[in-house]
């Protein structure tokens, strides 16, 4: 449960980092507000498309997470999220805004898979009577991550690039 709660915190933290990235990317690439909002569109669009594809696959047969297991589903979500995060490195080196958007989309797909696997896993790792309490605790740490991310991330990003 401690690992899952930490995971909820981390993905809450990373989800809100999009809000911190928008003004920075807007300035670096001299984007319009419409263009800079593609950050949110790509990230949360991945949640929609990933969930929709997962739903369609599930409706066509057996639920993929039930087939591979919750732990493997979490690992797959973490690996996909790590790959999306790693894509920020080449995006920075080649200085291409579109590659940042691809990275955000892949990261969003990873987070989608994490949520698909983690929420029911939290519910089944203990007694059925305490399932909602465990999920509420995990979601509380997700909210803590979304609360702290703008403060910490903003300080890091804007202090690092203060001279730019």
Backbone as a ProteinNet text record, in pm:
[ID]
protein_1_A
[PRIMARY]
XXXXXXXXXXXXXXXXXXXXXXXXXXXXXXXXXXXXXXXXXXXXXXXXXXXXXXXXXXXXXXXXXXXXXXXXXXXXXXXXXXXXXXXXXXXXXXXXXXXXXXXXXXXXXXXXXXXXXXXXXXXXXXXXXXXXXXXXXXXXXXXXXXXXXXXXXXXXXXXXXXXX
[TERTIARY]
82.8	0	86.8	200.8	290.3	345.3	379.6	431.1	322.2	203	92.3	59	60.8	32.4	138.5	263.3	372.1	351.7	310.4	283	171.4	66.1	-43	9.8	95.8	154.3	236.4	321	409.8	330.9	228.4	158.7	68	22.5	-46.6	48.2	169.8	273.1	305.2	328.7	368.4	254.7	132.4	18.5	9.5	31.4	18.3	140.5	248.8	366.4	337.1	234.6	193.1	160.2	92.9	56	178.8	283.6	407.3	483.1	472.9	542.5	485.6	356.1	291.3	356	369.4	431.5	577.5	646.9	786.8	797.4	720.8	724.9	672.7	574.5	519.6	628.4	709.6	817	931.4	970.4	1084.3	1054.9	934.1	899.1	817.6	798.2	714.3	582	506.5	378.9	263.6	157	32.1	-28	-128.5	-194	-259.4	-316.1	-379.3	-275.5	-160.2	-54.6	-3.5	10	61.2	-39.6	-166.5	-267.7	-268.4	-194.6	-180.2	-110.1	-36.4	24.8	-84.6	-185.7	-296.5	-375.4	-396.9	-473.7	-405.8	-275.4	-203.9	-200.6	-173.1	-164.4	-299.8	-402.1	-532.1	-607.4	-572.5	-627.1	-581.9	-459.6	-409.7	-492.5	-535.2	-623.6	-752.2	-809.8	-934.7	-913.5	-816	-794.5	-748	-657.2	-611	-724	-807	-921	-1021	-1044.5	-1138.8	-1087.9	-962.4	-904.1	-909.3	-875.2	-880.2	-1022	-1118.8	-1259.4	-1298.1	-1262.2	-1297.9	-1232.3	-1107	-1039.2	-1108.7	-1145.3	-1212.7	-1349	-1419.6	-1552.5	-1543.1	-1430.8	-1413	-1370.9	-1337.4	-1291.9	-1259.2	-1154	-1113.4	-1042.7	-1063.2	-998.2	-846.8	-769.3	-623.3	-554.7	-598.2	-535.3	-563.6	-682.9	-711.9	-627.3	-599.7	-519.8	-373.6	-315.1	-172.4	-148.2	-249.5	-237.6	-216	-257.1	-247.6	-102.7	-16.8	122.9	190.7	168.9	227.7	167.5	40.4	-22.8	40.5	68.9	136.9	277.4	347.7	483.4	478.9	382.6	369.1	338.2	251.1	219	339.8	418.9	540.6	642.9	659	754.5	711.6	583.1	533.8	549.7	523	541.7	688.8	776.5	920.5	966.5	914.7	949	901.9	779	728.7	813.7	855.1	942.3	1078.2	1131.1	1261.3	1257.2	1141.1	1129.4	1151.7	1145	1172.3	1319.4	1407.6	1550.3	1576.8	1536.8	1561.2	1482.2	1364.4	1285.8	1362.4	1433.1	1512	1633.4	1699.3	1819.4	1789.5	1680.8	1649.4	1562.6	1512.3	1433.6	1312.9	1231.5	1112.2	989.9	900.2	781	695	681.6	600.1	648.5	778	830.2	793.7	786.2	736.2	591.5	512.6	372.7	361.5	446.9	448.3	486.8	588.3	631	516.2	444.8	331.7	220.5	196.7	93.7	131.6	256.4	302.2	297.6	339	331.7	187.2	95.4	-46.6	-100.1	-55.2	-96.5	-46.3	77.6	132.1	52.7	17.5	-61.3	-201	-255.4	-386.2	-379.8	-277.2	-260.8	-238.2	-160.8	-140.8	-273.6	-356.9	-484.7	-577.6	-575.2	-659.6	-619.8	-491.4	-444.4	-443.7	-406.4	-385	-514.3	-614.9	-737.9	-800.1	-822.5	-878.8	-780.4	-649.8	-550.4	-553.4	-565.5	-576.7	-700.1	-805.7	-930	-917.9	-836.3	-833	-717.8	-626.4	-510	-538.9	-656.3	-692.8	-837.1	-893.7	-1032.2	-1127.8	-1235.8	-1335.2	-1398.4	-1411.7	-1473.6	-1389.9	-1258.9	-1169.3	-1126.3	-1180.8	-1136.5	-1153.3	-1267.8	-1289.5	-1197.6	-1167.8	-1074.7	-934.3	-890.1	-757.8	-751.6	-855	-857.4	-861.8	-937.7	-941.2	-804	-733.2	-599.3	-504.2	-506.8	-420.2	-453	-581.3	-622.8	-587	-584.5	-542.7	-397.1	-314	-173.9	-159.5	-249.5	-252	-280.8	-376.8	-411	-298	-228.2	-112.6	-6.4	14.9	109.1	66.8	-62.7	-110.6	-102.4	-103.1	-91.5	53.7	145.2	285.3	359.4	316.5	388.4	405	301.8	323.4	424	424.6	518.8	662.5	683	818	863.2	777.5	812.9	835.1	750.5	765.9	897	930.7	1057.2	1175.1	1169	1278.9	1291.1	1181.8	1187.7	1224.5	1159.8	1183.8	1315.1	1364	1496.3	1606.1	1586.4	1685.9	1701.3	1591	1592.9	1586.7	1613.8	1608	1702.8	1818.8	1917	1886	1796	1762.5	1670.2
-119.8	0	125.6	119	235.7	267.3	163.6	184.9	244	191.5	243.6	388	418.5	555.1	651.3	608.8	689.5	709.6	604.4	613.2	714.3	711.5	808.6	951	970.2	1101.9	1147	1058.7	1094.7	1129.2	1051.8	1086	1206.6	1233.8	1360.9	1477.6	1461	1564.2	1590.7	1484.4	1500.3	1553.3	1518.8	1567.2	1719.5	1777.6	1921.8	1996.3	1925.1	1989.4	2044.4	1993.9	2049.8	2198.2	2231.9	2371.8	2460.4	2404	2478.8	2488.3	2383.9	2382.1	2481.7	2505.6	2588.1	2725.3	2804.9	2936.8	2928.1	2825	2811	2779	2679.6	2644.2	2757.6	2829.5	2944	3047.9	3073	3171.1	3118.7	2992.8	2936.3	2925.9	2886	2865.8	2982.1	3089.5	3204.2	3156.4	3087	3028.6	3120.8	3107.1	3173.7	3094.9	3152.9	3079.3	2952.8	2959.9	2841.8	2731.7	2765.1	2666.6	2611.2	2696.1	2648.8	2558.8	2574.9	2489.5	2348.8	2328.9	2193.9	2101.7	2159.8	2080.7	2003.8	2073.8	2009.2	1915.8	1960.4	1880.2	1746.1	1747.4	1622.7	1531.1	1589	1506.7	1446.2	1529.1	1477.7	1411	1445	1371.5	1227.1	1203.6	1066.5	989	1055.1	989.9	945.1	1034	1000.1	887.1	905	804.3	671.4	676.2	553.4	478.4	551.6	488.5	433.1	507	460.8	333.7	330.7	211.3	93.7	118.4	11.8	-42.3	48.2	7.5	-79.6	-35.6	-111.3	-248.6	-255.8	-385.6	-474.2	-415.9	-491.9	-542.4	-461.2	-501	-611.7	-616.9	-718	-853.4	-862.1	-988.6	-970.6	-1039.3	-1034.2	-903	-854.5	-733.1	-755.5	-671.4	-691.9	-691.2	-605.9	-602.7	-731.9	-785.2	-912.5	-1024.3	-1014.3	-1115.8	-1111.4	-991.7	-982.5	-964.7	-921.6	-900.4	-753.5	-716.1	-576.4	-529.6	-613.2	-572.9	-551.8	-642.5	-625.5	-504	-478.5	-359.4	-232.2	-232.5	-117.9	-100.8	-210.5	-203.8	-152.3	-200.4	-151.9	-2.2	43	185.4	267.8	215.7	285.4	292.7	182.3	182.6	279.4	281	373.6	518.2	543.7	677.7	717.5	623.3	651.3	681.7	608.7	635.2	774.4	810.1	944.2	1051.6	1028.2	1123.7	1133	1019.6	1017.6	1093	1098.8	1171	1321.3	1371.4	1513.6	1547.5	1450	1475.3	1506.2	1419.7	1457.2	1580.9	1599.5	1719	1845	1838.2	1952.6	1974	1865.7	1878.5	1924.6	1874	1915	2040.3	2079.7	2203.5	2205.7	2099.5	2085.7	2073.8	2170.4	2173.4	2049	2005.3	1887.5	1763.8	1751.5	1636.2	1643.6	1763.3	1778.8	1730.1	1763.2	1720.5	1569.2	1507.1	1361	1300.7	1358.9	1310.4	1319.2	1429.5	1446.5	1347	1318.2	1221.6	1082.1	1041.6	910	903.3	1009	1015	1000.8	1069	1058.5	917.3	849.7	709.9	621.2	645.8	568.3	590.4	716.3	746.4	685.5	681.3	618.5	471.2	403.8	262.6	243.6	333.2	325.6	336.1	430.1	446	327.9	274.6	158.3	40.3	25.1	-87.8	-57.2	64.7	94	104.8	169.3	188.5	56.5	-39.4	-166.1	-246.6	-231.1	-303.6	-257.4	-126.6	-74.8	-134.5	-151.6	-204.6	-351.5	-429.3	-573.7	-619.6	-529.6	-575.9	-594.9	-566.8	-585.1	-630.8	-608.7	-651.5	-565.5	-626.1	-555.3	-440	-454.4	-350.4	-222.6	-235.6	-120.5	-68	-123.1	-87	61.9	117.9	260.3	348.4	306.2	383.2	383	267.2	259.7	346.7	342.4	422.8	571.9	609.2	749.4	795.9	710.2	744.9	765.6	672.5	683.8	810.4	838.1	957.8	1085.3	1078.5	1194.7	1229	1126.8	1152.7	1200.5	1157.9	1211.1	1361.1	1399	1540.3	1618.8	1556.9	1623.6	1650.8	1554.8	1574.7	1688.3	1697.5	1805.9	1941	1940.4	2065.1	2113	2020.6	2057.6	2081.4	2017.6	2026.5	2169	2252	2387.4	2466.7	2444.4	2516.2	2470.4	2341.7	2286.8	2296.9	2252.9	2255.5	2395.7	2488.1	2626.1	2685	2656.5	2706.4	2647	2518.1	2453.2	2502.8	2501.9	2538.9	2685.1	2771.8	2914.1	2961.8	2894	2928.8	2878.2	2759.9	2707.2	2791.7	2849.1	2922.9	3074.1	3118.4	3260.9	3341.4	3285.6	3357.4	3354.8	3266.2	3254.5	3363.3
0	0	0	69.8	75.1	-64.1	-139.3	-274.7	-363.7	-353.8	-434.4	-397.8	-269.4	-225.8	-278.1	-276	-331.6	-481.9	-548.5	-692.2	-720.3	-642.5	-659	-640.1	-539.8	-515.9	-637.4	-686.9	-798.1	-922.8	-954.8	-1078.4	-1061.2	-940.8	-916.4	-933.3	-881	-892.5	-1039.5	-1115.1	-1255.5	-1343.1	-1310.6	-1389.3	-1384.3	-1268.9	-1253.1	-1308.1	-1329.6	-1387.2	-1527	-1592	-1721.5	-1707.7	-1598.9	-1576.9	-1562.2	-1503.9	-1486.4	-1618.7	-1699.9	-1828.9	-1929.3	-1923	-2025.5	-2040	-1933.7	-1954.2	-1998	-1950.6	-1990.9	-2140.1	-2186.4	-2328.3	-2415.2	-2364.1	-2438.2	-2464	-2362.9	-2376.9	-2464.6	-2443.5	-2516.7	-2666.6	-2700.8	-2841.8	-2899.5	-2822.7	-2862.5	-2922.9	-2839.8	-2881.1	-2848.5	-2924.5	-2887.9	-2771.7	-2706.3	-2597.6	-2649.8	-2768.2	-2827.2	-2845.9	-2900.1	-2921	-2788.5	-2689.7	-2560.8	-2489.5	-2517.8	-2455.5	-2514.7	-2623	-2677.1	-2577.2	-2482.8	-2375.9	-2301.9	-2257.2	-2185.5	-2278.3	-2401	-2496	-2521.6	-2543.7	-2571.9	-2450.2	-2334.1	-2214.2	-2177.1	-2166.1	-2124.6	-2239.1	-2362.6	-2477.1	-2474.1	-2425.3	-2411.1	-2310.1	-2202.5	-2104.9	-2174	-2254.4	-2322.7	-2422.7	-2511.8	-2615.5	-2556.4	-2459	-2395.7	-2326.7	-2256.1	-2187.4	-2287.2	-2394	-2496.6	-2563.9	-2601.1	-2663.8	-2566.9	-2441.8	-2341.1	-2327	-2324	-2314.1	-2433.3	-2552.7	-2673.6	-2675.3	-2632.5	-2624.4	-2521.7	-2407.4	-2301.8	-2347.4	-2423.2	-2472.2	-2576	-2645.8	-2749.4	-2696.3	-2572.6	-2514.8	-2368.8	-2326.5	-2185.6	-2154	-2033.2	-1985.8	-1984.1	-2054.8	-2060.3	-1924	-1831.9	-1699.5	-1623	-1637.6	-1572.2	-1633.5	-1762.3	-1830.8	-1785.8	-1777.8	-1743.6	-1593.5	-1520.7	-1376.9	-1343.7	-1224.7	-1182.6	-1170.5	-1112.8	-1095.8	-1231	-1323.6	-1457	-1527.9	-1503.6	-1560.9	-1506	-1374.4	-1313.1	-1369.4	-1386.1	-1441.8	-1585.1	-1664	-1801.7	-1803.5	-1713.1	-1704.5	-1663.3	-1569.7	-1526.8	-1639.7	-1713	-1824.3	-1934.3	-1965	-2067.1	-2020	-1893.2	-1836.3	-1839.1	-1806.1	-1808.8	-1951.1	-2047.4	-2187.1	-2228.4	-2190.2	-2219.9	-2155.3	-2031.2	-1962.5	-2031.3	-2074	-2141.3	-2274.6	-2336.7	-2464	-2449	-2325.3	-2303.7	-2332.3	-2316.5	-2339.2	-2486.4	-2580	-2720.1	-2762.8	-2705.5	-2739.4	-2701.4	-2589.5	-2545.2	-2635.3	-2672.7	-2755.5	-2897.5	-2956.2	-3093.6	-3096.6	-2979.4	-2965.1	-3060.7	-3049	-3133.2	-3042.1	-3053.5	-2968.9	-2989.7	-3114	-3143.5	-3070.2	-3050.8	-2977.9	-2829.5	-2774.9	-2637.1	-2628.7	-2729.9	-2729.7	-2739.9	-2820.8	-2830.2	-2694.9	-2631.1	-2499.4	-2398.7	-2400.3	-2308.6	-2337.8	-2465	-2502.5	-2452	-2473.4	-2427.5	-2274.8	-2208.2	-2062	-2015.5	-2081.7	-2048.2	-2067.7	-2174.4	-2195	-2081.8	-2037.9	-1926.3	-1799	-1772.8	-1653.4	-1662.6	-1782.1	-1800.7	-1762.4	-1812.1	-1779.9	-1629.9	-1569.4	-1424.2	-1350	-1389	-1319.1	-1342.5	-1464.6	-1494	-1405.6	-1381.1	-1300.3	-1150.7	-1112.4	-970.2	-890.8	-946.3	-868.5	-824.2	-914	-865.4	-780.4	-807.1	-727.7	-582	-561	-424	-356.1	-432.1	-375	-335.2	-406.5	-379.4	-290.2	-252.7	-175.2	-26.7	16.5	157.6	166.8	282.3	302.7	219.3	177.1	95.4	172.8	303.9	386.5	389.2	377.8	385.1	248.5	140.8	5.7	-22.6	11.8	-17.7	65.9	188.4	272.5	212.3	164.1	101.6	-24.1	-103.8	-225.8	-192.7	-90.1	-46.5	2.4	74.7	121.6	2.8	-91.2	-208.6	-288.2	-304.4	-378.5	-301.3	-169.4	-90.3	-120.3	-135.4	-170.3	-314.2	-401	-537.3	-531.5	-450.1	-434.2	-369.2	-276	-215.6	-322.5	-410.7	-520.6	-611.7	-641.7	-728.4	-658.7	-525.6	-449.3	-442.9	-422	-404.8	-537.2	-642.9	-770.8	-822.4	-824.3	-876.1	-793.7	-663.7	-577.6	-602	-597.2	-613.5	-758.8	-850.1	-992.3	-1044.6	-1003.6	-1047.6	-999.7	-875.1	-821.1	-896.2	-924.2	-996	-1139.5	-1212.5	-1353.6	-1370.7	-1296.7	-1318.8	-1258.4	-1153.8	-1101.6	-1194.5	-1254.6	-1346	-1471	-1516.8	-1642.6	-1622.9	-1501.5	-1471.7	-1559.8	-1589.1	-1670.7	-1818.6	-1863.8	-2007.4	-2053.7
[MASK]
++++++++++++++++++++++++++++++++++++++++++++++++++++++++++++++++++++++++++++++++++++++++++++++++++++++++++++++++++++++++++++++++++++++++++++++++++++++++++++++++++++

